[in-house]
PDB file of C-alpha atoms in Angstrom:
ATOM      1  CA  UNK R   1     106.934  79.619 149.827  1.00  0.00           C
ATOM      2  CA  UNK R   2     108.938  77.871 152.362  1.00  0.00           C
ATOM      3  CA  UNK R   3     107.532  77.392 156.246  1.00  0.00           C
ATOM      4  CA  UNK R   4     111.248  76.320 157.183  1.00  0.00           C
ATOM      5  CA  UNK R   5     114.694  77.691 157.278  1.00  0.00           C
ATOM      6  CA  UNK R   6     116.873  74.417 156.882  1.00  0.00           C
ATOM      7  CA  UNK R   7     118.099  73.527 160.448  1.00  0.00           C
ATOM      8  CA  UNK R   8     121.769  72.974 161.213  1.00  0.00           C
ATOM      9  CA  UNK R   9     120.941  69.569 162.473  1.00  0.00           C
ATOM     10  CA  UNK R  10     119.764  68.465 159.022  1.00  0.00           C
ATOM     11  CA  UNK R  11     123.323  68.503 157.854  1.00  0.00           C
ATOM     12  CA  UNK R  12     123.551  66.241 154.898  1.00  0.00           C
ATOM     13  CA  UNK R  13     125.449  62.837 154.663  1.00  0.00           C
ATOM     14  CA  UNK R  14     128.628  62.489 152.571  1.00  0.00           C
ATOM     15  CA  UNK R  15     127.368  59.660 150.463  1.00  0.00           C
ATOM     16  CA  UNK R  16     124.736  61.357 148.782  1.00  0.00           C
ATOM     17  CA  UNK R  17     126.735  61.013 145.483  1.00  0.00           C
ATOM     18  CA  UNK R  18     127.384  57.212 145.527  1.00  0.00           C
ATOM     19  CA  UNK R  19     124.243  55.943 146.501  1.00  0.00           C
ATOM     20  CA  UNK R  20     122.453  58.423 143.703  1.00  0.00           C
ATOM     21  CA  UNK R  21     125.220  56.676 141.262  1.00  0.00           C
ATOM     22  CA  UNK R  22     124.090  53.218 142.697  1.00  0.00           C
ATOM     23  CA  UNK R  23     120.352  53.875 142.419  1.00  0.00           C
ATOM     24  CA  UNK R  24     120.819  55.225 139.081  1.00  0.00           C
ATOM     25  CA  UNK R  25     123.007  52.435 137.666  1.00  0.00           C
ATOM     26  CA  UNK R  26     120.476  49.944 138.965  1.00  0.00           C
ATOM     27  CA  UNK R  27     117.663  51.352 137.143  1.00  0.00           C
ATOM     28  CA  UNK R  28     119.405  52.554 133.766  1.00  0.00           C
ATOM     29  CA  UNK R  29     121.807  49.537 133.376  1.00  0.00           C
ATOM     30  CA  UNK R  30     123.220  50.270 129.773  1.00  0.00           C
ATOM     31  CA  UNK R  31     120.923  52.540 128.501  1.00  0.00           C
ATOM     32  CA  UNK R  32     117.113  53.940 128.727  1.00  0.00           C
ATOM     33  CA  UNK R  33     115.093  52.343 126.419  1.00  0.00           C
ATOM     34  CA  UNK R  34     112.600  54.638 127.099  1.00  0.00           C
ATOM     35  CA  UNK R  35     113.867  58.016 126.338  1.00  0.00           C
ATOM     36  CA  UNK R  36     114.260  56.984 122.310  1.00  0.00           C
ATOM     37  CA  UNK R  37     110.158  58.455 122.490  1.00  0.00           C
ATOM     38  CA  UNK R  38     111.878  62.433 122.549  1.00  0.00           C
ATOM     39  CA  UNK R  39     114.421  64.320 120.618  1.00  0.00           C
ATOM     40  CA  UNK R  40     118.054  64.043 122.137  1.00  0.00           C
ATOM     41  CA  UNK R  41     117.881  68.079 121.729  1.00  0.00           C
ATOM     42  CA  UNK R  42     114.537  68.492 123.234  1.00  0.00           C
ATOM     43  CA  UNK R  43     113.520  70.359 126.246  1.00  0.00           C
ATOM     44  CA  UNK R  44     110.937  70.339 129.223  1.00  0.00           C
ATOM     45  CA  UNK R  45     110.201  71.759 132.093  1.00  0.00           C
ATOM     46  CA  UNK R  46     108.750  69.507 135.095  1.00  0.00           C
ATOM     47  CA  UNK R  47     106.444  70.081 138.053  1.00  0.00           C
ATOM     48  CA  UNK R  48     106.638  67.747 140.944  1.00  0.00           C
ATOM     49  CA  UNK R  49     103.868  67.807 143.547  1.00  0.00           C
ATOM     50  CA  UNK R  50     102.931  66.484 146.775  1.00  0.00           C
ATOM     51  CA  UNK R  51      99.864  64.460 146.558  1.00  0.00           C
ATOM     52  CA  UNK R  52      98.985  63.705 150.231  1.00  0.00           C
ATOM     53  CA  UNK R  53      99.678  65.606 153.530  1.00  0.00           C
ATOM     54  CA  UNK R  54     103.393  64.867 154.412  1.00  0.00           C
ATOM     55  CA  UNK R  55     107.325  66.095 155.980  1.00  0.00           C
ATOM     56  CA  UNK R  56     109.318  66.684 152.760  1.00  0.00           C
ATOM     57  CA  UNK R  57     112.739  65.047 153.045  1.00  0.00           C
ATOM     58  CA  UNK R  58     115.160  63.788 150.503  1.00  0.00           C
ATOM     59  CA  UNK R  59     115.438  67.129 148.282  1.00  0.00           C
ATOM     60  CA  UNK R  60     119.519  66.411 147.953  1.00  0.00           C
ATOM     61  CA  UNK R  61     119.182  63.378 146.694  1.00  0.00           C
ATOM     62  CA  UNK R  62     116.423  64.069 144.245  1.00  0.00           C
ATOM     63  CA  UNK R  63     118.109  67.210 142.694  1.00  0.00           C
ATOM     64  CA  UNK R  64     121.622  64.548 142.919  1.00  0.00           C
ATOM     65  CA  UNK R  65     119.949  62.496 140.431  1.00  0.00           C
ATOM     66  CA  UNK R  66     119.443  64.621 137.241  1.00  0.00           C
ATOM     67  CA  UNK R  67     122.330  66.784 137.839  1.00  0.00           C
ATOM     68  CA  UNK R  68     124.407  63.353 137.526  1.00  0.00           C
ATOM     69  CA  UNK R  69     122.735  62.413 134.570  1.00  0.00           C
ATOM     70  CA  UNK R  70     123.028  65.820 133.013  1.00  0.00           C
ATOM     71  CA  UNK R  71     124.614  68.952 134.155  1.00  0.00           C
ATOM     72  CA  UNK R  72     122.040  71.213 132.295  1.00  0.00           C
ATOM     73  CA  UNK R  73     119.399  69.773 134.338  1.00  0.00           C
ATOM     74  CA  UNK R  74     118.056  72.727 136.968  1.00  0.00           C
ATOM     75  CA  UNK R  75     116.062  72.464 140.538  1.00  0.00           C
ATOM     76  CA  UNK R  76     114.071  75.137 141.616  1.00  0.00           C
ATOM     77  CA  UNK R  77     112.547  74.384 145.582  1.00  0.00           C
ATOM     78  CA  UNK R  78     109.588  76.062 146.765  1.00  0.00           C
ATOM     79  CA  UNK R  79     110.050  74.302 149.745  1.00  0.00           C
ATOM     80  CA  UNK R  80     112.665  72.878 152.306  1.00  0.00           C
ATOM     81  CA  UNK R  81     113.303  69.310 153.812  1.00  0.00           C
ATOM     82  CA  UNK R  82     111.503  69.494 157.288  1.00  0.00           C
ATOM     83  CA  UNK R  83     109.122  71.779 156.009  1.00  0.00           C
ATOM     84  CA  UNK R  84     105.056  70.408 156.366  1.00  0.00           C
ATOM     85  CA  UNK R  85     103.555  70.178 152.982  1.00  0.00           C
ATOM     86  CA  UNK R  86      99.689  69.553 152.329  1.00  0.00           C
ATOM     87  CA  UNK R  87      97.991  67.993 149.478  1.00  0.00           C
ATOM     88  CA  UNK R  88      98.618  68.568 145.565  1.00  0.00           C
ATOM     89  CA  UNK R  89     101.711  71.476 146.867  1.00  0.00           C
ATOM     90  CA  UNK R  90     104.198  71.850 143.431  1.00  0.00           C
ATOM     91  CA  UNK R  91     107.148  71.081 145.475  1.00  0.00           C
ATOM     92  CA  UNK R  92     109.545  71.817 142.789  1.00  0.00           C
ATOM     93  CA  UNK R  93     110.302  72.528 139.077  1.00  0.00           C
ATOM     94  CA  UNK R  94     112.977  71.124 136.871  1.00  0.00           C
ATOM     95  CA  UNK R  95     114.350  72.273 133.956  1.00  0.00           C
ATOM     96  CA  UNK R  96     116.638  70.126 131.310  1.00  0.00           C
ATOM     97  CA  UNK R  97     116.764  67.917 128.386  1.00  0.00           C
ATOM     98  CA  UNK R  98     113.447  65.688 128.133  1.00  0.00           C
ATOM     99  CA  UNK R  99     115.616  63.206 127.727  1.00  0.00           C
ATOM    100  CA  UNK R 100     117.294  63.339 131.167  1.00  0.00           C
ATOM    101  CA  UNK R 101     114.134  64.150 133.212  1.00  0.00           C
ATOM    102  CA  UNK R 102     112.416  60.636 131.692  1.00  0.00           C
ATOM    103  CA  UNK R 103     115.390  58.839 132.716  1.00  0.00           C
ATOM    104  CA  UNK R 104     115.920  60.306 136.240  1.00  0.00           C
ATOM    105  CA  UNK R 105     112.144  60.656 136.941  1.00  0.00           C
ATOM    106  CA  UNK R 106     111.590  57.390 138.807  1.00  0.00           C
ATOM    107  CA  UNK R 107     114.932  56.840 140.658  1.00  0.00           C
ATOM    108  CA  UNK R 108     114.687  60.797 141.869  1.00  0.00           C
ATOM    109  CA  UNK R 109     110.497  60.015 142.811  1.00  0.00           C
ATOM    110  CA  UNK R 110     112.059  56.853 144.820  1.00  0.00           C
ATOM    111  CA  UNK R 111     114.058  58.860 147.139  1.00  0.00           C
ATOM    112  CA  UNK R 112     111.913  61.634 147.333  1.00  0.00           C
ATOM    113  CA  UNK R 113     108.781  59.125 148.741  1.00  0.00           C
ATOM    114  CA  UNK R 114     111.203  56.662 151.214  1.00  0.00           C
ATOM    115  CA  UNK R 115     112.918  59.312 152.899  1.00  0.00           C
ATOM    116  CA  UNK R 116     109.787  61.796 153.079  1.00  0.00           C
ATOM    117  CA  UNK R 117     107.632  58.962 154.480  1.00  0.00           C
ATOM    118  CA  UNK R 118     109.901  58.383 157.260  1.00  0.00           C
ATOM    119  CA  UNK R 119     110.045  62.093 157.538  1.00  0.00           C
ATOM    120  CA  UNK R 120     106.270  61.862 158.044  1.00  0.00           C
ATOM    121  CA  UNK R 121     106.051  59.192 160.246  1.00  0.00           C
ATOM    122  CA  UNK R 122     108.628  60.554 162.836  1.00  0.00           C
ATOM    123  CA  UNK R 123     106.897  63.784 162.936  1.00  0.00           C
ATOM    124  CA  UNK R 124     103.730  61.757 164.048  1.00  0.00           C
ATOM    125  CA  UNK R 125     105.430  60.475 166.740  1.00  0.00           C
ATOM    126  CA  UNK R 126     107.224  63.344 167.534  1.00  0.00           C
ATOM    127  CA  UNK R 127     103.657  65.657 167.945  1.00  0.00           C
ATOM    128  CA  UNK R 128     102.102  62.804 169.546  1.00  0.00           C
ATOM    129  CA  UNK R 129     104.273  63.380 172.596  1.00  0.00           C
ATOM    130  CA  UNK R 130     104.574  67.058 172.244  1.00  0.00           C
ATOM    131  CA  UNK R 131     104.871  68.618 176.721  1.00  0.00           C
ATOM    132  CA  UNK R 132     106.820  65.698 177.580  1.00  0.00           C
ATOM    133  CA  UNK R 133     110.026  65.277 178.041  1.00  0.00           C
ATOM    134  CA  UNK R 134     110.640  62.467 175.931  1.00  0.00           C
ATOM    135  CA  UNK R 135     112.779  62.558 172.293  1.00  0.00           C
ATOM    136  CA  UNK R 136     111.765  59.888 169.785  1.00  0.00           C
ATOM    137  CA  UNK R 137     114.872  57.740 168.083  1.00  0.00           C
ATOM    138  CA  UNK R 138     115.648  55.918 165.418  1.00  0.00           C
ATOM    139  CA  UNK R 139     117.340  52.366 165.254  1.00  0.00           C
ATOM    140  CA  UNK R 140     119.520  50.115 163.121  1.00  0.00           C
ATOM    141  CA  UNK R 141     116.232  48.705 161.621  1.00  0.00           C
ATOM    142  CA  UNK R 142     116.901  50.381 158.456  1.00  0.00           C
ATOM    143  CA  UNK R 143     117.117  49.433 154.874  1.00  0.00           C
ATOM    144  CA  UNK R 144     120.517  48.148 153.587  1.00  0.00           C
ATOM    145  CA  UNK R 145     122.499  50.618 152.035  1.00  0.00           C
ATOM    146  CA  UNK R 146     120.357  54.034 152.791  1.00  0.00           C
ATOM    147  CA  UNK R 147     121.242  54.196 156.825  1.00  0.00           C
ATOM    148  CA  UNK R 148     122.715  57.367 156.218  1.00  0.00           C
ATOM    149  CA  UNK R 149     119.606  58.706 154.315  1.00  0.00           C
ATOM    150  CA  UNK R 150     117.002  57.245 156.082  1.00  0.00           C
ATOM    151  CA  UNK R 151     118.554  58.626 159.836  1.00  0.00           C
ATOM    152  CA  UNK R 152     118.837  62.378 158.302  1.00  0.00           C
ATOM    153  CA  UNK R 153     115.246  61.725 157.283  1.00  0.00           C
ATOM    154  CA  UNK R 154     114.046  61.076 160.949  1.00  0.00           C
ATOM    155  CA  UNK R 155     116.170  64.383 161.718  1.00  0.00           C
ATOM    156  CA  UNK R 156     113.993  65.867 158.982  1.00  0.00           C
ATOM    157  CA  UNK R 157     110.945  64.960 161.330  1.00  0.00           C
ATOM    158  CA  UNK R 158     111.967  66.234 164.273  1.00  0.00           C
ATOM    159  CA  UNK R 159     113.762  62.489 166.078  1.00  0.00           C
ATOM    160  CA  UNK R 160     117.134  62.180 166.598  1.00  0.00           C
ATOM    161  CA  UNK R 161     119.209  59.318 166.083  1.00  0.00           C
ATOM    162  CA  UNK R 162     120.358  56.382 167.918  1.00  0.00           C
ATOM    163  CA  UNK R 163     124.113  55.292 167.267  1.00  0.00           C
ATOM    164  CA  UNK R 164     124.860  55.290 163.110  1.00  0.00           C
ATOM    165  CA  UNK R 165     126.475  51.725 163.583  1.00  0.00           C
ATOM    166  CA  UNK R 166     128.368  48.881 165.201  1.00  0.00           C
ATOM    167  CA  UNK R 167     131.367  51.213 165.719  1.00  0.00           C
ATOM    168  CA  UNK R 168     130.506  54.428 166.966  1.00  0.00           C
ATOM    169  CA  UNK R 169     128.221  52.934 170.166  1.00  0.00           C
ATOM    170  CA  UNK R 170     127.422  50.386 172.262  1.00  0.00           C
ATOM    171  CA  UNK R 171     124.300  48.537 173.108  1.00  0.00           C
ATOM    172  CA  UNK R 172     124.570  45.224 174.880  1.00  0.00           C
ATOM    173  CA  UNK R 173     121.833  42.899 174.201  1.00  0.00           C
ATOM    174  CA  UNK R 174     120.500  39.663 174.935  1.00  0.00           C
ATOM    175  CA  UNK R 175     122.542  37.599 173.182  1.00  0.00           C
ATOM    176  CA  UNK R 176     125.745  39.453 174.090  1.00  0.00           C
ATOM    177  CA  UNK R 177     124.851  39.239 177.759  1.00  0.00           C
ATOM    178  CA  UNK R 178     124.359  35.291 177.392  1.00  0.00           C
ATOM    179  CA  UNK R 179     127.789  34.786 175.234  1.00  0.00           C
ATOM    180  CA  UNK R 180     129.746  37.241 178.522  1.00  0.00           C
ATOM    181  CA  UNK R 181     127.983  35.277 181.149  1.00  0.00           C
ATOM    182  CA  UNK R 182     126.334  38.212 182.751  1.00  0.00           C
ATOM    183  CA  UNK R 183     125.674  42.170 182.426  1.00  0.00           C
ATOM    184  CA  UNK R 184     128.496  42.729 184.594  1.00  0.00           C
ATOM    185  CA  UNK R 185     130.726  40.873 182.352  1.00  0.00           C
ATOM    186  CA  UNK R 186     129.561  41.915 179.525  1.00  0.00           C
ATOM    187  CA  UNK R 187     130.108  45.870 180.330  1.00  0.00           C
ATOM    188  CA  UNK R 188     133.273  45.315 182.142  1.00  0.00           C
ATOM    189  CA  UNK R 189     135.221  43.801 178.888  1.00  0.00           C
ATOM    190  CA  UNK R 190     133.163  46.502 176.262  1.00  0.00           C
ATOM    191  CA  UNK R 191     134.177  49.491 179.108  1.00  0.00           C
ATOM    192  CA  UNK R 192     137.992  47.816 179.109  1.00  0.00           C
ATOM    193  CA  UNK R 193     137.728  47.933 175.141  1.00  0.00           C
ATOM    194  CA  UNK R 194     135.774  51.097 174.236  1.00  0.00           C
ATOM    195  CA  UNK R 195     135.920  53.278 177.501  1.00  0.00           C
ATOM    196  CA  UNK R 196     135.587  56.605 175.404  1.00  0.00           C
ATOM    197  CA  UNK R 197     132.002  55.100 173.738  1.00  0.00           C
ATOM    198  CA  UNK R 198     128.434  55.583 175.153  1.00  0.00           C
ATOM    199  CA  UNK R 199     128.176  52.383 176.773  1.00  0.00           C
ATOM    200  CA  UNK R 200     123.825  50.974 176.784  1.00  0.00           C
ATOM    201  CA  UNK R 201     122.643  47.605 178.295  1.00  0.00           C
ATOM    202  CA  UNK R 202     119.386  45.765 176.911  1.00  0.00           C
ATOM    203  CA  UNK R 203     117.318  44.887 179.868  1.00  0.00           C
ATOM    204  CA  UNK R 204     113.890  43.270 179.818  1.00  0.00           C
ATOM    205  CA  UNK R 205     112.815  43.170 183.629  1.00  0.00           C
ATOM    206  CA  UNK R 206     113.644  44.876 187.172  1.00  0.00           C
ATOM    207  CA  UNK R 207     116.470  42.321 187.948  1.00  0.00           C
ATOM    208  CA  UNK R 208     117.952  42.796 185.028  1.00  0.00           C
ATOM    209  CA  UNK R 209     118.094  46.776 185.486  1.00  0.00           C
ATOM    210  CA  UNK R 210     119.300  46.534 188.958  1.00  0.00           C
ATOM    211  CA  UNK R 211     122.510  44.700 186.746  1.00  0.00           C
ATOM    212  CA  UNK R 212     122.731  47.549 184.600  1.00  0.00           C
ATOM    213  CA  UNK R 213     123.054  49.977 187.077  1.00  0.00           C
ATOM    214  CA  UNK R 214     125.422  48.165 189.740  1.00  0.00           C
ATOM    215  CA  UNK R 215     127.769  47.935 186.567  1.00  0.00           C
ATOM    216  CA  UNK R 216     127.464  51.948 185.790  1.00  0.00           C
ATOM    217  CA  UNK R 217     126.033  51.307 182.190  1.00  0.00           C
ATOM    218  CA  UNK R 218     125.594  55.013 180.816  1.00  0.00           C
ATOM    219  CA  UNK R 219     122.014  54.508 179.027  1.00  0.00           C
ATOM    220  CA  UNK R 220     119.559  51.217 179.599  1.00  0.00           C
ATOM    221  CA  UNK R 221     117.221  50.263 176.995  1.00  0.00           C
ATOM    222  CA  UNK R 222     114.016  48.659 178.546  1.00  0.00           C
ATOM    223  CA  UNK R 223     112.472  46.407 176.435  1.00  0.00           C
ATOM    224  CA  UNK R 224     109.029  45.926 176.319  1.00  0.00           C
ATOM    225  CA  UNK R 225     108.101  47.002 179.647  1.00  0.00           C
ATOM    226  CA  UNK R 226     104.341  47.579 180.201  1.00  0.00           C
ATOM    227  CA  UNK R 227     104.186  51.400 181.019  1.00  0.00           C
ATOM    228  CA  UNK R 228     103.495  51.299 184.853  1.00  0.00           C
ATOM    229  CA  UNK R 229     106.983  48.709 185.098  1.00  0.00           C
ATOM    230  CA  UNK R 230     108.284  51.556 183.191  1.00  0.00           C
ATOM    231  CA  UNK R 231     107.540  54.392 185.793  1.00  0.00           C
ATOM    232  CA  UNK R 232     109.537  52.366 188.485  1.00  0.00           C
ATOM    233  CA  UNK R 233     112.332  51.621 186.074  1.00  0.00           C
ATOM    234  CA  UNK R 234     112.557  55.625 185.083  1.00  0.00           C
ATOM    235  CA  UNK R 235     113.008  56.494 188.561  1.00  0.00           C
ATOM    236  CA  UNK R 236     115.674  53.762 189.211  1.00  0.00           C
ATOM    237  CA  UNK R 237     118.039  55.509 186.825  1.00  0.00           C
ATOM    238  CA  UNK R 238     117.207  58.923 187.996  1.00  0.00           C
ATOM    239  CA  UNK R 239     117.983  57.608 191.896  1.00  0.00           C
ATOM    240  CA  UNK R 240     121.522  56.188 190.226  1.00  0.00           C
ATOM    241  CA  UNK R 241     123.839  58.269 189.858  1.00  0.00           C
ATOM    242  CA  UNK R 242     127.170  57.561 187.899  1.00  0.00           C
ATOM    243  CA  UNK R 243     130.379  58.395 188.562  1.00  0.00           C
ATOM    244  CA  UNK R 244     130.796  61.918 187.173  1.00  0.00           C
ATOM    245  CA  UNK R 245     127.454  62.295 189.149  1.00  0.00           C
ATOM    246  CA  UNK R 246     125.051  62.310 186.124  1.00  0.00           C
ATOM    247  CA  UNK R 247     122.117  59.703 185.932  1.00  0.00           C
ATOM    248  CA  UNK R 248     121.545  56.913 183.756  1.00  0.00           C
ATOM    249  CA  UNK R 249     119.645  57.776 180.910  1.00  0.00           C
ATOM    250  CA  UNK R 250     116.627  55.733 180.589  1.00  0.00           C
ATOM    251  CA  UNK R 251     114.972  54.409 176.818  1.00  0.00           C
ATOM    252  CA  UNK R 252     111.988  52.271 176.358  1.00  0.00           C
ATOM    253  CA  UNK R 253     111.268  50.384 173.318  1.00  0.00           C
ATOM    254  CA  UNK R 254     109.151  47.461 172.218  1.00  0.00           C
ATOM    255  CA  UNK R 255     105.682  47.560 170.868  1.00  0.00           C
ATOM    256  CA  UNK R 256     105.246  50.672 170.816  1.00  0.00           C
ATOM    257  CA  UNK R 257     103.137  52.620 168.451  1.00  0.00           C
ATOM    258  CA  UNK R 258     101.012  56.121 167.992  1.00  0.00           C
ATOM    259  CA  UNK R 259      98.483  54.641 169.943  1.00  0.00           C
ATOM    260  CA  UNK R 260     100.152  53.557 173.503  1.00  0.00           C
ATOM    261  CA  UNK R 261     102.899  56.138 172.905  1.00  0.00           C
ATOM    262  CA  UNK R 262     101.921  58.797 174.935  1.00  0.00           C
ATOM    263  CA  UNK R 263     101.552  56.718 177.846  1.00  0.00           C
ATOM    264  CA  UNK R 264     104.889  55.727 177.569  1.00  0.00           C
ATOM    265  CA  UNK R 265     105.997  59.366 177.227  1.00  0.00           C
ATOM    266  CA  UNK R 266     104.213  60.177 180.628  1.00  0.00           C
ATOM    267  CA  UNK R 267     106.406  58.177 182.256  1.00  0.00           C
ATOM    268  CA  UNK R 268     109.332  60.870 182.010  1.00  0.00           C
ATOM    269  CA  UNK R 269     111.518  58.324 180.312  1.00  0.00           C
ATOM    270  CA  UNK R 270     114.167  60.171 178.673  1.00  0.00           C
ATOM    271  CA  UNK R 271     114.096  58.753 175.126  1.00  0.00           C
ATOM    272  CA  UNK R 272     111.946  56.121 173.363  1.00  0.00           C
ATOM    273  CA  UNK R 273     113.627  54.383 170.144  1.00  0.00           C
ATOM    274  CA  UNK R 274     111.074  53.288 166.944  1.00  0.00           C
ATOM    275  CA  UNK R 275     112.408  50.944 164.920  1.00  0.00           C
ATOM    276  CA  UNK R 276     109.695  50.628 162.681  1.00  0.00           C
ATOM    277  CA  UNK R 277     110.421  54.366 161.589  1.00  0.00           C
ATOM    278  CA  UNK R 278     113.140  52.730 159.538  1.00  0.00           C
ATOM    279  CA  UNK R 279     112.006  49.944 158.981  1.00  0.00           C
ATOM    280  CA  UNK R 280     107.675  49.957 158.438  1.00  0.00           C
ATOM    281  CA  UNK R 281     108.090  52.846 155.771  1.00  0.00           C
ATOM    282  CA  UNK R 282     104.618  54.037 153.870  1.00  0.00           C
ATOM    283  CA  UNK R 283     106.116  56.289 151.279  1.00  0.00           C
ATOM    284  CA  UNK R 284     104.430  59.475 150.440  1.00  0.00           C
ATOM    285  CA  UNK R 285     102.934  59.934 147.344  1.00  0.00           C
ATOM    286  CA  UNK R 286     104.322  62.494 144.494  1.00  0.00           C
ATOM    287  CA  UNK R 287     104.201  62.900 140.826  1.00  0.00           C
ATOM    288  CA  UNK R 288     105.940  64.179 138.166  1.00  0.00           C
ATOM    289  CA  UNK R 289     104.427  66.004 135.164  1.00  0.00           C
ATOM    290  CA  UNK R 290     106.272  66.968 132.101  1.00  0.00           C
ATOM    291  CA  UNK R 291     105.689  69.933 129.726  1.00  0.00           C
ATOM    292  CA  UNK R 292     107.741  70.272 126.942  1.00  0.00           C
ATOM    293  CA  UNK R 293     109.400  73.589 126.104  1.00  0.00           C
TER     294      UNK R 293
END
């Protein structure tokens, strides 16, 4: 049975269906060899399971993938994404032509072991700093063309993502700073721009924070700061206030892994951004077995 009522933050992305169609063109091309080995009339039944200790995420797209190939084909859950699943759990059954379930079997596996991995792997992070104060994010590190999927999958884990893209944020970085001619530049022409848009500045030492701050940046992003530079930094932004009399909200990144996280959490940062959540993905391992009807 399920452990998990789906959360409202899990809601689904709205290009579930075209990147299912994508995924599915890429592996069928003009036709399945393969499926020639059953009767076109044929049924089966499959079980999928969960072969190692792991977040489940990705259920949408799985179930997307045989109902576009054939309407008749039928998902049963046991189990929710978010929900904690250990070894050799039957995650699901589905029902349909043989045909169809040989044909979808790797392309729906694929999604199911990406986006539960970085399910998994967020929710290590995320109990690893459990009492703090701390939220784990994602980053732009992702894989081209599955953003979308692979930032509901950190949701699925418990993190919460960073901006989705170029346009709905903005994070000034090194090499923006050095084509403005300063941080103070730099924000005053993005605020000028884009003054309805979380503005964030990239800053790597003290000096450069101090920057931030005289220019009211909303968030900083400290970058690779050893943990006790960190502490100081924190309380900078908590001592600034901005002008509707809230304080900058501080994020550390760089380096920074299940081993040396919680130290960074102690700091009372407010959030700490992973890219290799995204980007480092071990995928979980699941199977498929067929039984014919």
């Amino acid at each position: 049975m399920s452990t998990a009522e789906p959360d409202n933050a899990l809601t689904l992305p709205d290009d579930i269906t075209e990147t299912v169609a994508t995924a599915l063109a890429e592996d069928i091309g003009d036709g399945d060899r393969n499926a020639v080995v059953v009767d076109e009339d044929s049924a089966a039944t499959a079980r999928v399971v969960a072969r190692e200790a792991c977040v489940l995420a990705g259920a949408a797209w799985f179930e997307a993938v045989f109902t576009q190939l054939d309407d008749r084909c039928r998902v049963t859950w046991h189990y929710h994404d978010g929900d904690s699943l250990k070894p050799d759990t039957i995650i699901c059954e589905v029902r349909g032509p043989a045909r169809s379930l040989l044909t979808g079997e790797r392309t729906a596996l694929n999604f199911l072991q990406l986006l539960s991995g970085v399910a998994s792997d967020t929710r290590r992070f995320v109990d690893r700093v459990k009492g703090t104060r701390v939220r784990i994010l994602d980053t732009r590190k992702t894989l081209p063309g599955l953003r979308s999927a692979q930032k509901y999958a950190v949701r699925c884990g418990g993190g919460i993502n960073h901006r989705f893209g170029l346009f709905d944020g903005i994070l000034i970085k090194e090499n923006h700073i050095a084509a403005a001619g300063s941080i103070a530049n730099a924000v005053s022409r993005a605020r000028e721009a884009h003054p309805e848009l979380m503005l964030q500045v990239e800053v790597e030492n003290l000096n450069e924070l101090d920057e931030a701050l005289a220019a009211d940046a909303d968030s900083v992003l400290l970058d690779n700061f050893p943990s006790h530079i960190l502490s100081r930094a924190v309380n900078k932004c908590r001592r600034h206030l901005l002008p509707n009399r809230r304080s900058v909200i501080s994020e550390a990144s760089g380096d920074i892994s299940l081993r040396n996280i919680r130290d960074y959490a102690d700091t009372e940062v407010d959030r700490i951004s992973i890219g290799g959540l995204t980007k480092n993905v071990t995928a979980t391992d699941f199977s498929m077995r067929l039984q014919m009807d």
